[in-house]
PDB file of C-alpha atoms in Angstrom:
ATOM      1  CA  MET A   1       8.444  39.275  33.965  1.00  0.00           C
ATOM      2  CA  PHE A   2      11.356  37.084  32.851  1.00  0.00           C
ATOM      3  CA  ILE A   3      14.260  38.933  31.275  1.00  0.00           C
ATOM      4  CA  LYS A   4      17.127  36.422  30.993  1.00  0.00           C
ATOM      5  CA  ALA A   5      17.936  32.709  31.140  1.00  0.00           C
ATOM      6  CA  THR A   6      21.249  30.962  31.656  1.00  0.00           C
ATOM      7  CA  ARG A   7      21.886  27.349  30.673  1.00  0.00           C
ATOM      8  CA  HIS A   8      23.654  25.070  33.173  1.00  0.00           C
ATOM      9  CA  PRO A   9      24.224  21.298  33.034  1.00  0.00           C
ATOM     10  CA  GLY A  10      20.759  19.738  33.232  1.00  0.00           C
ATOM     11  CA  ARG A  11      18.834  22.971  33.881  1.00  0.00           C
ATOM     12  CA  TRP A  12      17.984  26.485  32.771  1.00  0.00           C
ATOM     13  CA  GLN A  13      18.065  29.323  35.312  1.00  0.00           C
ATOM     14  CA  VAL A  14      15.411  31.878  34.312  1.00  0.00           C
ATOM     15  CA  ARG A  15      15.408  35.279  36.057  1.00  0.00           C
ATOM     16  CA  ASN A  16      13.016  38.190  36.338  1.00  0.00           C
ATOM     17  CA  GLY A  17      13.801  41.859  36.954  1.00  0.00           C
ATOM     18  CA  LEU A  18      13.514  41.440  40.741  1.00  0.00           C
ATOM     19  CA  GLY A  19      16.170  38.741  40.864  1.00  0.00           C
ATOM     20  CA  HIS A  20      13.716  35.887  41.396  1.00  0.00           C
ATOM     21  CA  GLU A  21      14.631  32.628  39.691  1.00  0.00           C
ATOM     22  CA  LEU A  22      12.826  29.739  38.031  1.00  0.00           C
ATOM     23  CA  HIS A  23      14.713  26.545  37.288  1.00  0.00           C
ATOM     24  CA  LEU A  24      13.633  24.563  34.221  1.00  0.00           C
ATOM     25  CA  PRO A  25      15.001  21.109  33.329  1.00  0.00           C
ATOM     26  CA  CYS A  26      16.844  20.342  30.104  1.00  0.00           C
ATOM     27  CA  HIS A  27      18.875  17.530  28.591  1.00  0.00           C
ATOM     28  CA  GLU A  28      22.621  17.822  28.366  1.00  0.00           C
ATOM     29  CA  SER A  29      22.404  17.303  24.609  1.00  0.00           C
ATOM     30  CA  TYR A  30      19.662  16.956  21.984  1.00  0.00           C
ATOM     31  CA  ALA A  31      21.939  15.586  19.249  1.00  0.00           C
ATOM     32  CA  LYS A  32      20.157  13.349  16.734  1.00  0.00           C
ATOM     33  CA  THR A  33      16.750  14.127  18.257  1.00  0.00           C
ATOM     34  CA  THR A  34      13.758  16.277  17.282  1.00  0.00           C
ATOM     35  CA  ILE A  35      12.282  19.278  19.098  1.00  0.00           C
ATOM     36  CA  ASP A  36       8.862  20.647  18.135  1.00  0.00           C
ATOM     37  CA  ILE A  37       7.775  24.280  18.571  1.00  0.00           C
ATOM     38  CA  GLY A  38       4.049  25.008  18.334  1.00  0.00           C
ATOM     39  CA  VAL A  39       2.393  28.218  17.117  1.00  0.00           C
ATOM     40  CA  LEU A  40      -1.156  29.299  17.897  1.00  0.00           C
ATOM     41  CA  GLY A  41      -3.298  32.370  17.146  1.00  0.00           C
ATOM     42  CA  THR A  42      -6.285  33.482  19.215  1.00  0.00           C
ATOM     43  CA  ARG A  43      -7.974  35.083  16.198  1.00  0.00           C
ATOM     44  CA  ARG A  44      -9.453  33.011  13.373  1.00  0.00           C
ATOM     45  CA  ARG A  45      -9.140  33.350   9.599  1.00  0.00           C
ATOM     46  CA  VAL A  46     -12.917  32.818   9.372  1.00  0.00           C
ATOM     47  CA  GLU A  47     -15.676  33.091  11.934  1.00  0.00           C
ATOM     48  CA  ILE A  48     -16.505  29.970  13.958  1.00  0.00           C
ATOM     49  CA  ARG A  49     -19.866  29.380  15.584  1.00  0.00           C
ATOM     50  CA  GLY A  50     -20.110  28.218  19.167  1.00  0.00           C
ATOM     51  CA  SER A  51     -17.787  28.642  22.136  1.00  0.00           C
ATOM     52  CA  VAL A  52     -14.293  29.440  20.936  1.00  0.00           C
ATOM     53  CA  THR A  53     -13.003  28.945  24.498  1.00  0.00           C
ATOM     54  CA  SER A  54     -14.265  25.356  24.417  1.00  0.00           C
ATOM     55  CA  LEU A  55     -12.753  24.903  20.964  1.00  0.00           C
ATOM     56  CA  MET A  56      -9.403  26.217  22.211  1.00  0.00           C
ATOM     57  CA  ALA A  57      -9.489  23.733  25.104  1.00  0.00           C
ATOM     58  CA  MET A  58     -10.304  20.899  22.679  1.00  0.00           C
ATOM     59  CA  ARG A  59      -7.486  22.001  20.365  1.00  0.00           C
ATOM     60  CA  LEU A  60      -4.948  21.971  23.208  1.00  0.00           C
ATOM     61  CA  ALA A  61      -6.241  18.684  24.641  1.00  0.00           C
ATOM     62  CA  ALA A  62      -5.859  17.068  21.221  1.00  0.00           C
ATOM     63  CA  VAL A  63      -2.101  17.624  21.386  1.00  0.00           C
ATOM     64  CA  LYS A  64      -1.964  14.793  23.969  1.00  0.00           C
ATOM     65  CA  ARG A  65       1.416  15.968  25.220  1.00  0.00           C
ATOM     66  CA  PRO A  66       2.595  18.121  28.120  1.00  0.00           C
ATOM     67  CA  LEU A  67       2.106  21.763  27.165  1.00  0.00           C
ATOM     68  CA  TYR A  68       3.870  25.032  27.910  1.00  0.00           C
ATOM     69  CA  LEU A  69       1.558  27.729  26.514  1.00  0.00           C
ATOM     70  CA  LEU A  70       3.801  30.775  26.046  1.00  0.00           C
ATOM     71  CA  ASP A  71       1.871  34.022  25.628  1.00  0.00           C
ATOM     72  CA  VAL A  72       4.173  36.189  23.492  1.00  0.00           C
ATOM     73  CA  ARG A  73       1.831  39.180  23.185  1.00  0.00           C
ATOM     74  CA  ARG A  74       3.033  42.516  24.562  1.00  0.00           C
ATOM     75  CA  ASP A  75      -0.213  42.785  26.554  1.00  0.00           C
ATOM     76  CA  ASP A  76      -1.907  39.606  27.719  1.00  0.00           C
ATOM     77  CA  THR A  77      -5.364  41.204  27.507  1.00  0.00           C
ATOM     78  CA  GLY A  78      -7.038  44.310  26.153  1.00  0.00           C
ATOM     79  CA  ALA A  79      -6.505  45.805  22.715  1.00  0.00           C
ATOM     80  CA  GLN A  80      -4.587  42.908  21.196  1.00  0.00           C
ATOM     81  CA  SER A  81      -7.164  40.277  22.117  1.00  0.00           C
ATOM     82  CA  SER A  82     -10.110  39.618  24.380  1.00  0.00           C
ATOM     83  CA  TRP A  83      -8.296  36.482  25.510  1.00  0.00           C
ATOM     84  CA  SER A  84      -6.695  36.960  28.914  1.00  0.00           C
ATOM     85  CA  PRO A  85      -5.000  34.907  31.649  1.00  0.00           C
ATOM     86  CA  ARG A  86      -8.492  34.171  32.969  1.00  0.00           C
ATOM     87  CA  GLU A  87      -9.006  31.848  29.987  1.00  0.00           C
ATOM     88  CA  PHE A  88      -5.505  30.448  29.675  1.00  0.00           C
ATOM     89  CA  ALA A  89      -4.557  30.181  33.347  1.00  0.00           C
ATOM     90  CA  SER A  90      -7.891  28.993  34.771  1.00  0.00           C
ATOM     91  CA  VAL A  91     -10.835  28.288  32.439  1.00  0.00           C
ATOM     92  CA  ILE A  92      -8.994  26.298  29.767  1.00  0.00           C
ATOM     93  CA  PRO A  93      -6.819  24.152  32.077  1.00  0.00           C
ATOM     94  CA  MET A  94      -9.971  23.181  33.970  1.00  0.00           C
ATOM     95  CA  SER A  95     -11.311  21.807  30.672  1.00  0.00           C
ATOM     96  CA  LEU A  96      -8.240  19.684  29.929  1.00  0.00           C
ATOM     97  CA  ARG A  97      -7.758  16.100  30.998  1.00  0.00           C
ATOM     98  CA  ALA A  98      -6.616  15.755  34.585  1.00  0.00           C
ATOM     99  CA  ASP A  99      -3.526  13.826  33.503  1.00  0.00           C
ATOM    100  CA  GLN A 100      -2.384  16.360  30.877  1.00  0.00           C
ATOM    101  CA  LYS A 101       0.449  18.524  32.132  1.00  0.00           C
ATOM    102  CA  TYR A 102      -0.167  22.180  31.282  1.00  0.00           C
ATOM    103  CA  ASP A 103       1.436  25.487  32.190  1.00  0.00           C
ATOM    104  CA  TYR A 104       0.832  29.048  31.018  1.00  0.00           C
ATOM    105  CA  ALA A 105       3.390  31.851  31.045  1.00  0.00           C
ATOM    106  CA  HIS A 106       3.171  35.411  29.770  1.00  0.00           C
ATOM    107  CA  LEU A 107       6.514  36.351  28.175  1.00  0.00           C
ATOM    108  CA  PRO A 108       6.334  39.990  26.982  1.00  0.00           C
ATOM    109  CA  CYS A 109      10.126  39.952  26.542  1.00  0.00           C
ATOM    110  CA  LEU A 110       9.451  37.976  23.342  1.00  0.00           C
ATOM    111  CA  ALA A 111       6.837  40.397  22.007  1.00  0.00           C
ATOM    112  CA  PRO A 112       7.467  43.304  19.612  1.00  0.00           C
ATOM    113  CA  SER A 113       8.089  46.600  21.370  1.00  0.00           C
ATOM    114  CA  VAL A 114       5.308  49.133  21.889  1.00  0.00           C
ATOM    115  CA  GLU A 115       7.036  51.375  19.349  1.00  0.00           C
ATOM    116  CA  LEU A 116       7.119  48.633  16.715  1.00  0.00           C
ATOM    117  CA  LEU A 117       3.497  47.676  17.320  1.00  0.00           C
ATOM    118  CA  GLY A 118       2.545  51.319  16.807  1.00  0.00           C
ATOM    119  CA  ALA A 119       4.634  51.835  13.666  1.00  0.00           C
ATOM    120  CA  LYS A 120       2.634  52.745  10.561  1.00  0.00           C
ATOM    121  CA  ASN A 121       2.873  51.591   6.940  1.00  0.00           C
ATOM    122  CA  LEU A 122       5.410  48.826   7.469  1.00  0.00           C
ATOM    123  CA  THR A 123       5.429  45.823   5.169  1.00  0.00           C
ATOM    124  CA  TRP A 124       5.486  42.446   6.891  1.00  0.00           C
ATOM    125  CA  ARG A 125       9.149  42.053   5.917  1.00  0.00           C
ATOM    126  CA  GLN A 126      10.048  45.442   7.430  1.00  0.00           C
ATOM    127  CA  PHE A 127       8.165  44.510  10.603  1.00  0.00           C
ATOM    128  CA  ARG A 128      10.000  41.176  10.729  1.00  0.00           C
ATOM    129  CA  ASP A 129      13.420  42.775  10.252  1.00  0.00           C
ATOM    130  CA  ARG A 130      12.802  45.385  12.951  1.00  0.00           C
ATOM    131  CA  TYR A 131      11.588  42.691  15.333  1.00  0.00           C
ATOM    132  CA  VAL A 132      14.719  40.598  14.726  1.00  0.00           C
ATOM    133  CA  ALA A 133      16.879  43.666  15.374  1.00  0.00           C
ATOM    134  CA  GLU A 134      15.207  44.564  18.659  1.00  0.00           C
ATOM    135  CA  VAL A 135      14.801  41.142  20.323  1.00  0.00           C
ATOM    136  CA  SER A 136      17.967  40.462  22.339  1.00  0.00           C
ATOM    137  CA  ASP A 137      19.946  37.308  23.071  1.00  0.00           C
ATOM    138  CA  ASP A 138      18.714  37.521  26.674  1.00  0.00           C
ATOM    139  CA  ASP A 139      15.113  37.670  25.448  1.00  0.00           C
ATOM    140  CA  LEU A 140      15.569  34.678  23.152  1.00  0.00           C
ATOM    141  CA  SER A 141      17.258  32.694  25.911  1.00  0.00           C
ATOM    142  CA  VAL A 142      13.994  32.812  27.879  1.00  0.00           C
ATOM    143  CA  GLY A 143      12.037  31.291  24.999  1.00  0.00           C
ATOM    144  CA  GLU A 144      14.775  28.727  24.418  1.00  0.00           C
ATOM    145  CA  ALA A 145      14.606  27.658  28.070  1.00  0.00           C
ATOM    146  CA  PHE A 146      10.866  26.967  27.943  1.00  0.00           C
ATOM    147  CA  VAL A 147      11.154  25.128  24.613  1.00  0.00           C
ATOM    148  CA  GLU A 148      13.858  22.865  26.024  1.00  0.00           C
ATOM    149  CA  ALA A 149      11.901  22.297  29.245  1.00  0.00           C
ATOM    150  CA  ALA A 150       8.907  21.118  27.210  1.00  0.00           C
ATOM    151  CA  ALA A 151      11.110  18.837  25.107  1.00  0.00           C
ATOM    152  CA  MET A 152      12.561  17.360  28.302  1.00  0.00           C
ATOM    153  CA  GLU A 153       9.070  15.936  29.007  1.00  0.00           C
ATOM    154  CA  SER A 154       8.384  14.977  25.366  1.00  0.00           C
ATOM    155  CA  GLY A 155       6.005  17.930  25.411  1.00  0.00           C
ATOM    156  CA  LEU A 156       5.339  20.990  23.280  1.00  0.00           C
ATOM    157  CA  ALA A 157       6.064  24.651  23.900  1.00  0.00           C
ATOM    158  CA  VAL A 158       3.468  26.738  22.042  1.00  0.00           C
ATOM    159  CA  LEU A 159       4.117  30.351  21.010  1.00  0.00           C
ATOM    160  CA  MET A 160       0.739  32.082  21.203  1.00  0.00           C
ATOM    161  CA  CYS A 161      -0.150  35.511  19.847  1.00  0.00           C
ATOM    162  CA  ALA A 162      -3.298  37.298  18.687  1.00  0.00           C
ATOM    163  CA  GLU A 163      -2.930  37.071  14.906  1.00  0.00           C
ATOM    164  CA  ALA A 164      -4.827  34.308  13.147  1.00  0.00           C
ATOM    165  CA  ASP A 165      -2.705  31.342  12.183  1.00  0.00           C
ATOM    166  CA  HIS A 166      -2.162  30.301   8.589  1.00  0.00           C
ATOM    167  CA  PRO A 167      -0.545  26.851   8.309  1.00  0.00           C
ATOM    168  CA  HIS A 168       0.572  27.551   4.716  1.00  0.00           C
ATOM    169  CA  PHE A 169       2.048  31.004   5.361  1.00  0.00           C
ATOM    170  CA  ASP A 170       5.338  30.309   3.538  1.00  0.00           C
ATOM    171  CA  THR A 171       3.554  29.501   0.272  1.00  0.00           C
ATOM    172  CA  LEU A 172       1.093  32.426   0.314  1.00  0.00           C
ATOM    173  CA  PRO A 173       1.259  35.249  -2.242  1.00  0.00           C
ATOM    174  CA  GLU A 174       3.002  38.348  -0.946  1.00  0.00           C
ATOM    175  CA  GLU A 175      -0.218  40.324  -0.476  1.00  0.00           C
ATOM    176  CA  GLU A 176      -1.692  37.556   1.692  1.00  0.00           C
ATOM    177  CA  LYS A 177       1.462  37.394   3.789  1.00  0.00           C
ATOM    178  CA  GLU A 178       0.803  41.035   4.661  1.00  0.00           C
ATOM    179  CA  VAL A 179      -2.487  39.909   6.226  1.00  0.00           C
ATOM    180  CA  HIS A 180      -1.369  36.718   7.952  1.00  0.00           C
ATOM    181  CA  TYR A 181       2.159  37.467   9.211  1.00  0.00           C
ATOM    182  CA  CYS A 182       2.797  37.232  12.954  1.00  0.00           C
ATOM    183  CA  HIS A 183       6.060  37.690  14.843  1.00  0.00           C
ATOM    184  CA  ARG A 184       5.669  34.235  16.403  1.00  0.00           C
ATOM    185  CA  PHE A 185       6.746  32.680  13.067  1.00  0.00           C
ATOM    186  CA  THR A 186       9.973  34.676  13.177  1.00  0.00           C
ATOM    187  CA  LEU A 187      10.413  33.974  16.881  1.00  0.00           C
ATOM    188  CA  ALA A 188      10.137  30.220  16.286  1.00  0.00           C
ATOM    189  CA  ASN A 189      12.839  30.488  13.613  1.00  0.00           C
ATOM    190  CA  GLN A 190      15.108  32.501  15.910  1.00  0.00           C
ATOM    191  CA  ILE A 191      14.794  29.972  18.725  1.00  0.00           C
ATOM    192  CA  ALA A 192      15.324  27.080  16.299  1.00  0.00           C
ATOM    193  CA  ARG A 193      18.515  28.718  15.041  1.00  0.00           C
ATOM    194  CA  ARG A 194      19.865  28.922  18.588  1.00  0.00           C
ATOM    195  CA  LEU A 195      18.936  25.315  19.355  1.00  0.00           C
ATOM    196  CA  LYS A 196      20.597  23.980  16.207  1.00  0.00           C
ATOM    197  CA  ALA A 197      23.762  25.984  16.864  1.00  0.00           C
ATOM    198  CA  ARG A 198      24.709  23.710  19.773  1.00  0.00           C
ATOM    199  CA  PRO A 199      24.312  19.964  19.154  1.00  0.00           C
ATOM    200  CA  ALA A 200      24.967  18.247  15.840  1.00  0.00           C
ATOM    201  CA  GLY A 201      22.063  16.534  14.153  1.00  0.00           C
ATOM    202  CA  LEU A 202      19.175  18.259  15.966  1.00  0.00           C
ATOM    203  CA  THR A 203      15.933  18.629  13.978  1.00  0.00           C
ATOM    204  CA  VAL A 204      13.477  21.405  14.889  1.00  0.00           C
ATOM    205  CA  ASN A 205       9.904  21.390  13.577  1.00  0.00           C
ATOM    206  CA  LEU A 206       7.184  24.044  13.547  1.00  0.00           C
ATOM    207  CA  VAL A 207       3.723  22.714  14.460  1.00  0.00           C
ATOM    208  CA  HIS A 208       0.668  24.826  13.525  1.00  0.00           C
ATOM    209  CA  LEU A 209      -2.145  24.384  16.069  1.00  0.00           C
ATOM    210  CA  ASP A 210      -4.674  25.948  13.727  1.00  0.00           C
ATOM    211  CA  LEU A 211      -8.163  26.450  15.188  1.00  0.00           C
ATOM    212  CA  VAL A 212      -9.980  26.740  11.854  1.00  0.00           C
ATOM    213  CA  ASP A 213      -8.661  23.515  10.316  1.00  0.00           C
ATOM    214  CA  PHE A 214      -9.144  21.697  13.615  1.00  0.00           C
ATOM    215  CA  HIS A 215     -12.754  22.925  13.870  1.00  0.00           C
ATOM    216  CA  GLU A 216     -13.575  21.929  10.300  1.00  0.00           C
ATOM    217  CA  ALA A 217     -12.105  18.446  10.775  1.00  0.00           C
ATOM    218  CA  THR A 218     -13.965  17.991  14.065  1.00  0.00           C
ATOM    219  CA  GLN A 219     -17.282  19.064  12.533  1.00  0.00           C
ATOM    220  CA  ALA A 220     -16.784  16.670   9.626  1.00  0.00           C
ATOM    221  CA  GLY A 221     -15.817  13.776  11.911  1.00  0.00           C
ATOM    222  CA  ARG A 222     -12.337  13.553  10.374  1.00  0.00           C
ATOM    223  CA  SER A 223      -9.085  12.926  12.172  1.00  0.00           C
ATOM    224  CA  TYR A 224      -6.826  15.970  12.206  1.00  0.00           C
ATOM    225  CA  ARG A 225      -3.071  16.200  12.053  1.00  0.00           C
ATOM    226  CA  PRO A 226      -1.513  19.682  12.356  1.00  0.00           C
ATOM    227  CA  ARG A 227       0.717  20.937   9.578  1.00  0.00           C
ATOM    228  CA  THR A 228       4.358  20.444  10.556  1.00  0.00           C
ATOM    229  CA  THR A 229       7.319  21.971   8.752  1.00  0.00           C
ATOM    230  CA  ALA A 230      11.059  21.862   9.344  1.00  0.00           C
ATOM    231  CA  LEU A 231      12.759  24.989  10.689  1.00  0.00           C
TER     232      LEU A 231
END
C-alpha cells in the first residue's frame, strides 16, 4: 500500500508502509504541454447486455495509449463492486493488444475513509468537502506520481471507482448530481491543481471513459470520442 511519493529530478520515489520503494519516471517540466487524467466507473448508468468484462477490455483497448489503471476504491473487491484484481490484473490485460502497455495499481490512500463511506445523510457537496479535508498531501503525491509517469509515455492514468460515470456531471441538475457524484472527480481536480502549481502553461484535461456511451456507439457502428473537459 503506497503512502507517500517524493519528486526528484527525472523520477518519482513512491513508498509503502514497509519502506519499499517504486521509482516512476517523470519529465523535469511539463510547461506548455497537456496532461490527461482519465476517469472510469465499474457500474453503469443503464444495464448493458452481454459480457461487461469484455466491454471493459474493449473500452480500455480503444484508448490506444499506455495505461495506468488506478483503482481508487477503499476495497478493491467485495461490497463496493464485484470487480476485483482478478479482472483488472489478469483477465482484462490478457484481452488487450500485446503491444499496449498496461499496469494496474490499487491505491486505497486515494479513497474516502471507512468513516466517510459509512456516513449517513450527507449531500454530495458535504461528502466532497469532507473528502478534500481528509486526503493528505502525501496521499495526493502518490496519485500525482502515477499521472506524471503515464504522461511521460504519452499515456493515460485512469482513476477508477465503483460509481457509474456521467460525462456531463458538471451540467446536471443538483438532484442528479446526488446520484452520480464520485470522489474520483474531486480527486482528478486535486491532482490537476497540484500539477498546475509547478510549471507555467500546463493544461490538464479530464477524459471520461464512459462504458455506456462507448457501448451505444459500438452497437450503432459509430466512432466514439470520449468527453474531455479542462480541469
